[in-house]
Short mmCIF file of C-alpha atoms in Angstrom, two decimals:
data_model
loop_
_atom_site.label_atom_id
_atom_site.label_comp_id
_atom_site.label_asym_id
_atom_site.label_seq_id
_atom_site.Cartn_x
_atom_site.Cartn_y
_atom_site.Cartn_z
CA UNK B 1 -37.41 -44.19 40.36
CA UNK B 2 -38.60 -41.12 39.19
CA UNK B 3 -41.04 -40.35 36.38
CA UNK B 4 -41.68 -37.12 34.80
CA UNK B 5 -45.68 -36.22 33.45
CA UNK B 6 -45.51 -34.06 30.91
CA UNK B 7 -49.33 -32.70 29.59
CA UNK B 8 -49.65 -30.28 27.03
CA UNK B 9 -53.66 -29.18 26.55
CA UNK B 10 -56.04 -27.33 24.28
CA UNK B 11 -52.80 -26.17 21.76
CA UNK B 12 -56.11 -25.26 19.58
CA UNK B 13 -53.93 -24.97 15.96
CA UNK B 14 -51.64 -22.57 17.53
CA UNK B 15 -48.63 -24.16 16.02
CA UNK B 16 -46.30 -21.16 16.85
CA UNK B 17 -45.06 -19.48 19.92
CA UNK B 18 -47.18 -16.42 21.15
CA UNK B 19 -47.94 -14.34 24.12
CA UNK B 20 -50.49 -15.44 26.68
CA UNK B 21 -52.80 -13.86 28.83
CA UNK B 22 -52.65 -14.52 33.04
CA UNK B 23 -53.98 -13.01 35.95
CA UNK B 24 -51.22 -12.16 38.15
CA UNK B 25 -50.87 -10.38 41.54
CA UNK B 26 -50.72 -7.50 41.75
CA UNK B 27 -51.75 -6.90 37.63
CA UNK B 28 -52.33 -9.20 34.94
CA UNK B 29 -49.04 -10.26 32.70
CA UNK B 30 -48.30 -12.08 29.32
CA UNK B 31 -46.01 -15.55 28.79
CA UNK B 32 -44.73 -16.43 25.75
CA UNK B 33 -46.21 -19.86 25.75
CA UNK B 34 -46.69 -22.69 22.94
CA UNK B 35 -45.40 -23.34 19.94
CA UNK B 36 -45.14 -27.11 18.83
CA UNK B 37 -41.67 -26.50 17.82
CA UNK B 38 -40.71 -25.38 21.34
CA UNK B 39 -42.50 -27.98 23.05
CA UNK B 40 -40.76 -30.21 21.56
CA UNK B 41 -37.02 -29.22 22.04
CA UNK B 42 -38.77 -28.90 25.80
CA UNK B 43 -39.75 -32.60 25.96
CA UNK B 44 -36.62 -33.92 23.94
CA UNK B 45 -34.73 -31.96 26.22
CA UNK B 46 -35.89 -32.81 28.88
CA UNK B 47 -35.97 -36.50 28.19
CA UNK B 48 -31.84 -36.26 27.74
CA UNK B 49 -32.29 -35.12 31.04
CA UNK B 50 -34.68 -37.57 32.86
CA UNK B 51 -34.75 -40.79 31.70
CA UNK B 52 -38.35 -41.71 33.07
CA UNK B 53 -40.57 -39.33 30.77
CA UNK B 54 -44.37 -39.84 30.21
CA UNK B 55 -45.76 -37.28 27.62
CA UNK B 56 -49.49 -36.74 26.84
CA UNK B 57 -51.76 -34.59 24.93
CA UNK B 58 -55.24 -33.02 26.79
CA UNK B 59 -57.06 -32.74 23.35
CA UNK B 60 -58.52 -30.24 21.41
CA UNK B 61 -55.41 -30.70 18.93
CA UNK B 62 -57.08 -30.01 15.35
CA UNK B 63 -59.17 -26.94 15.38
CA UNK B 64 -58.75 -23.61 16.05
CA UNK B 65 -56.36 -21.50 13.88
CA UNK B 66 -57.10 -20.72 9.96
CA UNK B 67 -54.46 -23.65 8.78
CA UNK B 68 -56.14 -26.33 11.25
CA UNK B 69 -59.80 -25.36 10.08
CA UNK B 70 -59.11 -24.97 6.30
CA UNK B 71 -57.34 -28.25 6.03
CA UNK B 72 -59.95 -30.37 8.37
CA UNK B 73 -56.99 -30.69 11.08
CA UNK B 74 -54.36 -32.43 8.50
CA UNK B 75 -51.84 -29.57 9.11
CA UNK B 76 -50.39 -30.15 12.32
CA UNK B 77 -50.11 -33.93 11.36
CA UNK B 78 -46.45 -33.27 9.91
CA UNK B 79 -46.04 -32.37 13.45
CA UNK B 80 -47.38 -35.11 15.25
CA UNK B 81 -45.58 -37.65 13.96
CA UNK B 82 -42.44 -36.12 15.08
CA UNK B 83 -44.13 -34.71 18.58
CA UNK B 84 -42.73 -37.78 21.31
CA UNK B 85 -46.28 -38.64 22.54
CA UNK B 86 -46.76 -41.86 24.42
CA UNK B 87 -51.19 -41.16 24.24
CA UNK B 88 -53.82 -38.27 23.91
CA UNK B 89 -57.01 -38.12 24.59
CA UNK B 90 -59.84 -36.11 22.32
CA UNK B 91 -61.25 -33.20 23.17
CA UNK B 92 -64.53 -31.72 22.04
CA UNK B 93 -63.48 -29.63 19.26
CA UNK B 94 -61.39 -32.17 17.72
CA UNK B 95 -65.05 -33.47 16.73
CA UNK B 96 -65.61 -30.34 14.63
CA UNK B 97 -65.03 -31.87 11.18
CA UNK B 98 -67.10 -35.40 11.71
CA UNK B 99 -66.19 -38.31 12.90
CA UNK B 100 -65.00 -39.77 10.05
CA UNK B 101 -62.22 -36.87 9.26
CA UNK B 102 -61.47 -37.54 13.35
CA UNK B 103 -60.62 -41.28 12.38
CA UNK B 104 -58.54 -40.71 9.92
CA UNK B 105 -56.63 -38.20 11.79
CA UNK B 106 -56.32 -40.64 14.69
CA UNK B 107 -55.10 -42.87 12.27
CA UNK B 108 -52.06 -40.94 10.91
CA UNK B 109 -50.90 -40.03 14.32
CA UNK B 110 -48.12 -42.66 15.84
CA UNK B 111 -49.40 -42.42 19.40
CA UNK B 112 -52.67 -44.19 20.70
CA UNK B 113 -55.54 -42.21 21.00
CA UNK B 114 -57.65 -42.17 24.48
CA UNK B 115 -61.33 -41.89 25.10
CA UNK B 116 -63.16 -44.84 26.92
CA UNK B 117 -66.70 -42.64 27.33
CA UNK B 118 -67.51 -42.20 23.64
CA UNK B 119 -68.63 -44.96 21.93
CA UNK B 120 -69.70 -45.57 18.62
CA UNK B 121 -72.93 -46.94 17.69
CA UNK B 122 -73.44 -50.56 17.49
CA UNK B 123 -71.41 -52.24 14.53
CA UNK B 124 -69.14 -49.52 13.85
CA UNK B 125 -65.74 -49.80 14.98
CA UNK B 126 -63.97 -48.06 17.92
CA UNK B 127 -61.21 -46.08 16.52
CA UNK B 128 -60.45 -44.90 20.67
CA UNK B 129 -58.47 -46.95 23.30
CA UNK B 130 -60.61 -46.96 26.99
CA UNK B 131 -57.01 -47.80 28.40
CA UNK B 132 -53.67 -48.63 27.67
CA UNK B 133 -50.41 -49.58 29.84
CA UNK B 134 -46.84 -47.85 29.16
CA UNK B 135 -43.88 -49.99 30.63
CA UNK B 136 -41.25 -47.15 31.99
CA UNK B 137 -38.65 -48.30 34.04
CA UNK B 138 -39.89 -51.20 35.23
CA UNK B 139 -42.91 -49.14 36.31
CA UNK B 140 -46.26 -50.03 34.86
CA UNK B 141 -48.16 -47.22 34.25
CA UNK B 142 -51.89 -47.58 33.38
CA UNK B 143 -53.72 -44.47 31.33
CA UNK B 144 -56.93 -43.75 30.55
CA UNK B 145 -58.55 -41.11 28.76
CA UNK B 146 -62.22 -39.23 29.44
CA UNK B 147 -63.51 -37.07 26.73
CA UNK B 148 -66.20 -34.28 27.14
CA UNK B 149 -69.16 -36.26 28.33
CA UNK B 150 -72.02 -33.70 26.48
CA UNK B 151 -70.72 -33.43 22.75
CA UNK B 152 -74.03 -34.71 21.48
CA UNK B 153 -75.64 -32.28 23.35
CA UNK B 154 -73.81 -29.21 23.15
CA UNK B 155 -72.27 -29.15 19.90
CA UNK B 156 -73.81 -29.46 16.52
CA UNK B 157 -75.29 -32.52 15.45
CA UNK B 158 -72.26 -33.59 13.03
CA UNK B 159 -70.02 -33.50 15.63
CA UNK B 160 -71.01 -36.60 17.47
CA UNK B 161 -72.71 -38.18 14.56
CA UNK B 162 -72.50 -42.44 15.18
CA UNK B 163 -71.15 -42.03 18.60
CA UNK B 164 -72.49 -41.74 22.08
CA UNK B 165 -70.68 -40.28 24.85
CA UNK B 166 -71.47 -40.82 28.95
CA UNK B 167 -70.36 -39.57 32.40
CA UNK B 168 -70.95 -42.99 33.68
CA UNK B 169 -68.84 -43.43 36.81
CA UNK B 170 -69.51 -47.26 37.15
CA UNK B 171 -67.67 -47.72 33.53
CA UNK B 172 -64.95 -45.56 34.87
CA UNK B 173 -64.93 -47.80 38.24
CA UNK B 174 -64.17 -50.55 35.52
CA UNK B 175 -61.89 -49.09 33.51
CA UNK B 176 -59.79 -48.39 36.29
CA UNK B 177 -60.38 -51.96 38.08
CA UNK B 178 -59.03 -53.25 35.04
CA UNK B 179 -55.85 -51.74 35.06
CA UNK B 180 -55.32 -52.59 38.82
CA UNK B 181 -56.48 -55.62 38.61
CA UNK B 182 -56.10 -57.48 35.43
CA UNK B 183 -53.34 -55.37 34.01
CA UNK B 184 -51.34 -55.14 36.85
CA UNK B 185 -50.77 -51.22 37.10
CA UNK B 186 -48.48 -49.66 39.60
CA UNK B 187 -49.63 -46.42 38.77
CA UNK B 188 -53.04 -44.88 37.28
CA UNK B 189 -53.15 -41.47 34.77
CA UNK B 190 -56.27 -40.46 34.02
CA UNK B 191 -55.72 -37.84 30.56
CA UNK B 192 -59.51 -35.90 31.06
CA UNK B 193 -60.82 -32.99 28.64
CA UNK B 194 -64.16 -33.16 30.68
CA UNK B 195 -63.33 -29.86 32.61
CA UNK B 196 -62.68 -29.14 36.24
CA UNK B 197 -66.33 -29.42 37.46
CA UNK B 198 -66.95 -33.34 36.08
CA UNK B 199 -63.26 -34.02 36.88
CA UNK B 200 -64.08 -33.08 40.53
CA UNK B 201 -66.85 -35.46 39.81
CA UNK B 202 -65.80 -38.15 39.35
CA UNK B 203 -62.87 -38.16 41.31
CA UNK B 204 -63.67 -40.46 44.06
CA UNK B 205 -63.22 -43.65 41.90
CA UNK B 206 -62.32 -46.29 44.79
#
């Protein structure tokens, strides 16, 4: 069997195609790149295709661009809900507009929403998934999802206001036990906004 991973990452409100900037040998060059209305025909196209897709989202999905930031996120919902996601995970500008403009965001979105090292403070509840299994083609794939570890330290305050957030390896050890283990997982994706650096990290989670 199979299976296609699909990630898109750090789309940063730029809800239409555009040209992108690479280093290239021997001069730099530009891609046309993005576009949520071309990523999609990409992923339903593809899923005609294939049918074994898994499709995630990086984070940093609601800020960035004049519409994102004027309407606190909401205007890439209409999007969203039509975007074939099976999970994301939150990045660290998704935070921007407080936490409680990130849960209800989270909340109009169809697909579940990853981040099992922020926490909220105790008695308030956990609008994030640490885990979650996707059945596909008799494969069962376990995900988890690792936000940036240092939003409360390196953003402003309102950002991470009524959550903590860790890079504590033992609870990813667990996480990951857990789908092994108890939920049975024949294969593990980890969705991480942490950056290359922590992902290198905390790579060695045997």
């Amino acid at each position: 069997m199979e299976l296609v991973l699909i990630q898109q990452n750090d789309t940063h409100g730029c809800l239409n195609a555009h040209p992108e900037f690479f280093w290239g040998d021997p001069r730099p060059f530009y891609i046309h790149c993005g576009g949520f209305s071309r990523i999609f025909r990409y992923v339903i196209r593809l899923k005609q295709q294939h049918p074994h897709v898994l499709f995630v989202d990086g984070g940093d999905l609601f800020h960035g661009t004049g519409p994102l930031v004027l309407s606190k996120g909401e205007a890439v919902l209409p999007l969203l809900r039509q975007m074939p996601l099976d999970a994301w995970v939150r990045g660290n500008w998704d935070f921007a507009y407080g936490t409680q403009q990130l849960f209800s965001l989270i909340s109009q979105v169809p697909a579940p929403a990853l981040a099992m090292n922020a926490k909220p403070i105790s008695g308030k509840v956990n609008p994030f998934h640490s885990h979650m299994i996707r059945e596909i083609g008799g494969i069962r794939v376990g995900l988890t999802g690792w936000t940036y570890p240092f939003v409360d330290q390196t953003m402003p305050p309102s950002f991470s206001e009524g959550f903590t957030f860790s890079l504590n390896i033992d609870d990813m050890r667990k996480v990951v036990h857990q789908l092994r283990e108890k939920e049975r997982a024949d294969l593990i994706v980890v969705i991480s906004h942490m950056g290359l650096p922590l992902d290198i990290k905390s790579g060695n989670l045997h």
